[in-house]
């Protein structure tokens, strides 16, 4: 299993992993690649009960995506890039989202 420190941030990590840049590409470039070559990309956390101990469970990360057979190698490469070389430093995206939320709230 994972240690408590990693377990505490796993939900946050999994919720943003599929929406960041990776391997020298910005999040916009990664999003475009995903839109052009896959049907969906996403991550979430899950818990599973131990099959041997009734009071134990394991926390894990579920990654999901789908694509046409011809795009499978590219989709696998995108996952590998996101898992091994994610970019979490693009702060302009947070500012962009805050601006969109602000405008949306004003319109409602």
JSON list of C-alpha atoms in Angstrom, two decimals:
[
{"chain": "A", "resi": 1, "resn": "UNK", "atom": "CA", "xyz": [0.00, 0.00, 0.00]},
{"chain": "A", "resi": 2, "resn": "UNK", "atom": "CA", "xyz": [0.92, 3.67, 0.06]},
{"chain": "A", "resi": 3, "resn": "UNK", "atom": "CA", "xyz": [2.00, 5.60, 3.11]},
{"chain": "A", "resi": 4, "resn": "UNK", "atom": "CA", "xyz": [-0.35, 7.99, 4.94]},
{"chain": "A", "resi": 5, "resn": "UNK", "atom": "CA", "xyz": [1.21, 11.14, 3.45]},
{"chain": "A", "resi": 6, "resn": "UNK", "atom": "CA", "xyz": [0.66, 9.95, -0.13]},
{"chain": "A", "resi": 7, "resn": "UNK", "atom": "CA", "xyz": [-2.77, 8.62, 0.76]},
{"chain": "A", "resi": 8, "resn": "UNK", "atom": "CA", "xyz": [-3.81, 12.06, 1.97]},
{"chain": "A", "resi": 9, "resn": "UNK", "atom": "CA", "xyz": [-3.02, 13.72, -1.38]},
{"chain": "A", "resi": 10, "resn": "UNK", "atom": "CA", "xyz": [-4.07, 10.86, -3.66]},
{"chain": "A", "resi": 11, "resn": "UNK", "atom": "CA", "xyz": [-7.62, 12.22, -4.23]},
{"chain": "A", "resi": 12, "resn": "UNK", "atom": "CA", "xyz": [-6.25, 15.64, -5.26]},
{"chain": "A", "resi": 13, "resn": "UNK", "atom": "CA", "xyz": [-3.53, 14.08, -7.40]},
{"chain": "A", "resi": 14, "resn": "UNK", "atom": "CA", "xyz": [-5.94, 11.79, -9.20]},
{"chain": "A", "resi": 15, "resn": "UNK", "atom": "CA", "xyz": [-8.48, 14.56, -9.79]},
{"chain": "A", "resi": 16, "resn": "UNK", "atom": "CA", "xyz": [-5.99, 16.79, -11.63]},
{"chain": "A", "resi": 17, "resn": "UNK", "atom": "CA", "xyz": [-3.60, 14.27, -13.23]},
{"chain": "A", "resi": 18, "resn": "UNK", "atom": "CA", "xyz": [-5.54, 13.98, -16.47]},
{"chain": "A", "resi": 19, "resn": "UNK", "atom": "CA", "xyz": [-5.79, 17.78, -16.79]},
{"chain": "A", "resi": 20, "resn": "UNK", "atom": "CA", "xyz": [-2.16, 18.90, -16.60]},
{"chain": "A", "resi": 21, "resn": "UNK", "atom": "CA", "xyz": [0.63, 19.22, -19.11]},
{"chain": "A", "resi": 22, "resn": "UNK", "atom": "CA", "xyz": [3.30, 16.57, -19.49]},
{"chain": "A", "resi": 23, "resn": "UNK", "atom": "CA", "xyz": [6.69, 15.94, -21.05]},
{"chain": "A", "resi": 24, "resn": "UNK", "atom": "CA", "xyz": [7.34, 19.41, -22.42]},
{"chain": "A", "resi": 25, "resn": "UNK", "atom": "CA", "xyz": [3.73, 20.04, -23.49]},
{"chain": "A", "resi": 26, "resn": "UNK", "atom": "CA", "xyz": [1.39, 22.55, -21.88]},
{"chain": "A", "resi": 27, "resn": "UNK", "atom": "CA", "xyz": [-2.00, 21.49, -20.57]},
{"chain": "A", "resi": 28, "resn": "UNK", "atom": "CA", "xyz": [-3.58, 23.06, -23.68]},
{"chain": "A", "resi": 29, "resn": "UNK", "atom": "CA", "xyz": [-1.43, 20.89, -25.95]},
{"chain": "A", "resi": 30, "resn": "UNK", "atom": "CA", "xyz": [-2.18, 17.77, -23.91]},
{"chain": "A", "resi": 31, "resn": "UNK", "atom": "CA", "xyz": [-5.91, 18.56, -23.92]},
{"chain": "A", "resi": 32, "resn": "UNK", "atom": "CA", "xyz": [-5.85, 18.96, -27.70]},
{"chain": "A", "resi": 33, "resn": "UNK", "atom": "CA", "xyz": [-3.97, 15.67, -28.11]},
{"chain": "A", "resi": 34, "resn": "UNK", "atom": "CA", "xyz": [-6.55, 13.92, -25.92]},
{"chain": "A", "resi": 35, "resn": "UNK", "atom": "CA", "xyz": [-9.49, 15.44, -27.81]},
{"chain": "A", "resi": 36, "resn": "UNK", "atom": "CA", "xyz": [-8.06, 14.49, -31.20]},
{"chain": "A", "resi": 37, "resn": "UNK", "atom": "CA", "xyz": [-7.01, 10.94, -30.34]},
{"chain": "A", "resi": 38, "resn": "UNK", "atom": "CA", "xyz": [-9.14, 9.66, -27.46]},
{"chain": "A", "resi": 39, "resn": "UNK", "atom": "CA", "xyz": [-12.73, 9.58, -26.28]},
{"chain": "A", "resi": 40, "resn": "UNK", "atom": "CA", "xyz": [-12.06, 10.35, -22.65]},
{"chain": "A", "resi": 41, "resn": "UNK", "atom": "CA", "xyz": [-9.32, 10.59, -20.06]},
{"chain": "A", "resi": 42, "resn": "UNK", "atom": "CA", "xyz": [-9.86, 10.53, -16.33]},
{"chain": "A", "resi": 43, "resn": "UNK", "atom": "CA", "xyz": [-8.64, 9.45, -12.91]},
{"chain": "A", "resi": 44, "resn": "UNK", "atom": "CA", "xyz": [-10.33, 8.85, -9.60]},
{"chain": "A", "resi": 45, "resn": "UNK", "atom": "CA", "xyz": [-9.59, 7.17, -6.30]},
{"chain": "A", "resi": 46, "resn": "UNK", "atom": "CA", "xyz": [-11.22, 4.00, -5.10]},
{"chain": "A", "resi": 47, "resn": "UNK", "atom": "CA", "xyz": [-11.15, 1.78, -2.04]},
{"chain": "A", "resi": 48, "resn": "UNK", "atom": "CA", "xyz": [-11.24, -1.99, -2.03]},
{"chain": "A", "resi": 49, "resn": "UNK", "atom": "CA", "xyz": [-11.85, -4.26, 0.92]},
{"chain": "A", "resi": 50, "resn": "UNK", "atom": "CA", "xyz": [-9.17, -6.77, 1.77]},
{"chain": "A", "resi": 51, "resn": "UNK", "atom": "CA", "xyz": [-10.08, -10.31, 0.80]},
{"chain": "A", "resi": 52, "resn": "UNK", "atom": "CA", "xyz": [-8.29, -11.71, 3.85]},
{"chain": "A", "resi": 53, "resn": "UNK", "atom": "CA", "xyz": [-8.95, -9.13, 6.59]},
{"chain": "A", "resi": 54, "resn": "UNK", "atom": "CA", "xyz": [-12.45, -7.81, 7.28]},
{"chain": "A", "resi": 55, "resn": "UNK", "atom": "CA", "xyz": [-11.24, -4.56, 8.88]},
{"chain": "A", "resi": 56, "resn": "UNK", "atom": "CA", "xyz": [-8.69, -3.57, 6.22]},
{"chain": "A", "resi": 57, "resn": "UNK", "atom": "CA", "xyz": [-9.00, -1.83, 2.90]},
{"chain": "A", "resi": 58, "resn": "UNK", "atom": "CA", "xyz": [-6.68, -0.53, 0.21]},
{"chain": "A", "resi": 59, "resn": "UNK", "atom": "CA", "xyz": [-6.81, 2.84, -1.50]},
{"chain": "A", "resi": 60, "resn": "UNK", "atom": "CA", "xyz": [-5.92, 3.03, -5.17]},
{"chain": "A", "resi": 61, "resn": "UNK", "atom": "CA", "xyz": [-6.18, 5.15, -8.26]},
{"chain": "A", "resi": 62, "resn": "UNK", "atom": "CA", "xyz": [-8.40, 4.20, -11.17]},
{"chain": "A", "resi": 63, "resn": "UNK", "atom": "CA", "xyz": [-7.34, 5.49, -14.57]},
{"chain": "A", "resi": 64, "resn": "UNK", "atom": "CA", "xyz": [-9.82, 5.32, -17.42]},
{"chain": "A", "resi": 65, "resn": "UNK", "atom": "CA", "xyz": [-9.71, 6.19, -21.07]},
{"chain": "A", "resi": 66, "resn": "UNK", "atom": "CA", "xyz": [-10.81, 4.84, -24.40]},
{"chain": "A", "resi": 67, "resn": "UNK", "atom": "CA", "xyz": [-9.92, 5.34, -28.03]},
{"chain": "A", "resi": 68, "resn": "UNK", "atom": "CA", "xyz": [-10.03, 3.74, -31.45]},
{"chain": "A", "resi": 69, "resn": "UNK", "atom": "CA", "xyz": [-7.72, 0.76, -31.90]},
{"chain": "A", "resi": 70, "resn": "UNK", "atom": "CA", "xyz": [-5.52, 2.79, -34.23]},
{"chain": "A", "resi": 71, "resn": "UNK", "atom": "CA", "xyz": [-4.93, 5.37, -31.46]},
{"chain": "A", "resi": 72, "resn": "UNK", "atom": "CA", "xyz": [-4.13, 2.91, -28.67]},
{"chain": "A", "resi": 73, "resn": "UNK", "atom": "CA", "xyz": [-0.32, 3.34, -28.86]},
{"chain": "A", "resi": 74, "resn": "UNK", "atom": "CA", "xyz": [-0.72, 7.13, -28.71]},
{"chain": "A", "resi": 75, "resn": "UNK", "atom": "CA", "xyz": [-3.15, 6.96, -25.78]},
{"chain": "A", "resi": 76, "resn": "UNK", "atom": "CA", "xyz": [-0.77, 4.67, -23.89]},
{"chain": "A", "resi": 77, "resn": "UNK", "atom": "CA", "xyz": [2.05, 7.14, -24.53]},
{"chain": "A", "resi": 78, "resn": "UNK", "atom": "CA", "xyz": [-0.09, 10.02, -23.20]},
{"chain": "A", "resi": 79, "resn": "UNK", "atom": "CA", "xyz": [-0.75, 8.07, -19.98]},
{"chain": "A", "resi": 80, "resn": "UNK", "atom": "CA", "xyz": [2.93, 7.27, -19.62]},
{"chain": "A", "resi": 81, "resn": "UNK", "atom": "CA", "xyz": [3.84, 10.94, -20.03]},
{"chain": "A", "resi": 82, "resn": "UNK", "atom": "CA", "xyz": [1.23, 12.03, -17.48]},
{"chain": "A", "resi": 83, "resn": "UNK", "atom": "CA", "xyz": [2.35, 9.43, -14.95]},
{"chain": "A", "resi": 84, "resn": "UNK", "atom": "CA", "xyz": [6.08, 9.96, -15.32]},
{"chain": "A", "resi": 85, "resn": "UNK", "atom": "CA", "xyz": [6.49, 13.63, -16.29]},
{"chain": "A", "resi": 86, "resn": "UNK", "atom": "CA", "xyz": [3.43, 15.69, -15.25]},
{"chain": "A", "resi": 87, "resn": "UNK", "atom": "CA", "xyz": [3.63, 19.49, -15.08]},
{"chain": "A", "resi": 88, "resn": "UNK", "atom": "CA", "xyz": [1.88, 20.97, -12.05]},
{"chain": "A", "resi": 89, "resn": "UNK", "atom": "CA", "xyz": [3.44, 24.42, -12.34]},
{"chain": "A", "resi": 90, "resn": "UNK", "atom": "CA", "xyz": [1.06, 26.03, -14.86]},
{"chain": "A", "resi": 91, "resn": "UNK", "atom": "CA", "xyz": [-0.65, 28.52, -12.56]},
{"chain": "A", "resi": 92, "resn": "UNK", "atom": "CA", "xyz": [-2.28, 30.48, -15.38]},
{"chain": "A", "resi": 93, "resn": "UNK", "atom": "CA", "xyz": [-4.87, 27.73, -15.68]},
{"chain": "A", "resi": 94, "resn": "UNK", "atom": "CA", "xyz": [-6.07, 28.36, -12.15]},
{"chain": "A", "resi": 95, "resn": "UNK", "atom": "CA", "xyz": [-6.39, 32.07, -12.94]},
{"chain": "A", "resi": 96, "resn": "UNK", "atom": "CA", "xyz": [-8.29, 31.21, -16.13]},
{"chain": "A", "resi": 97, "resn": "UNK", "atom": "CA", "xyz": [-10.72, 28.95, -14.24]},
{"chain": "A", "resi": 98, "resn": "UNK", "atom": "CA", "xyz": [-11.21, 31.58, -11.52]},
{"chain": "A", "resi": 99, "resn": "UNK", "atom": "CA", "xyz": [-12.07, 34.13, -14.21]},
{"chain": "A", "resi": 100, "resn": "UNK", "atom": "CA", "xyz": [-14.53, 31.76, -15.87]},
{"chain": "A", "resi": 101, "resn": "UNK", "atom": "CA", "xyz": [-16.20, 31.02, -12.53]},
{"chain": "A", "resi": 102, "resn": "UNK", "atom": "CA", "xyz": [-16.39, 34.73, -11.75]},
{"chain": "A", "resi": 103, "resn": "UNK", "atom": "CA", "xyz": [-18.02, 35.52, -15.10]},
{"chain": "A", "resi": 104, "resn": "UNK", "atom": "CA", "xyz": [-20.41, 32.57, -14.75]},
{"chain": "A", "resi": 105, "resn": "UNK", "atom": "CA", "xyz": [-21.50, 33.66, -11.28]},
{"chain": "A", "resi": 106, "resn": "UNK", "atom": "CA", "xyz": [-22.10, 37.20, -12.51]},
{"chain": "A", "resi": 107, "resn": "UNK", "atom": "CA", "xyz": [-24.28, 35.91, -15.35]},
{"chain": "A", "resi": 108, "resn": "UNK", "atom": "CA", "xyz": [-26.44, 33.83, -12.99]}
]
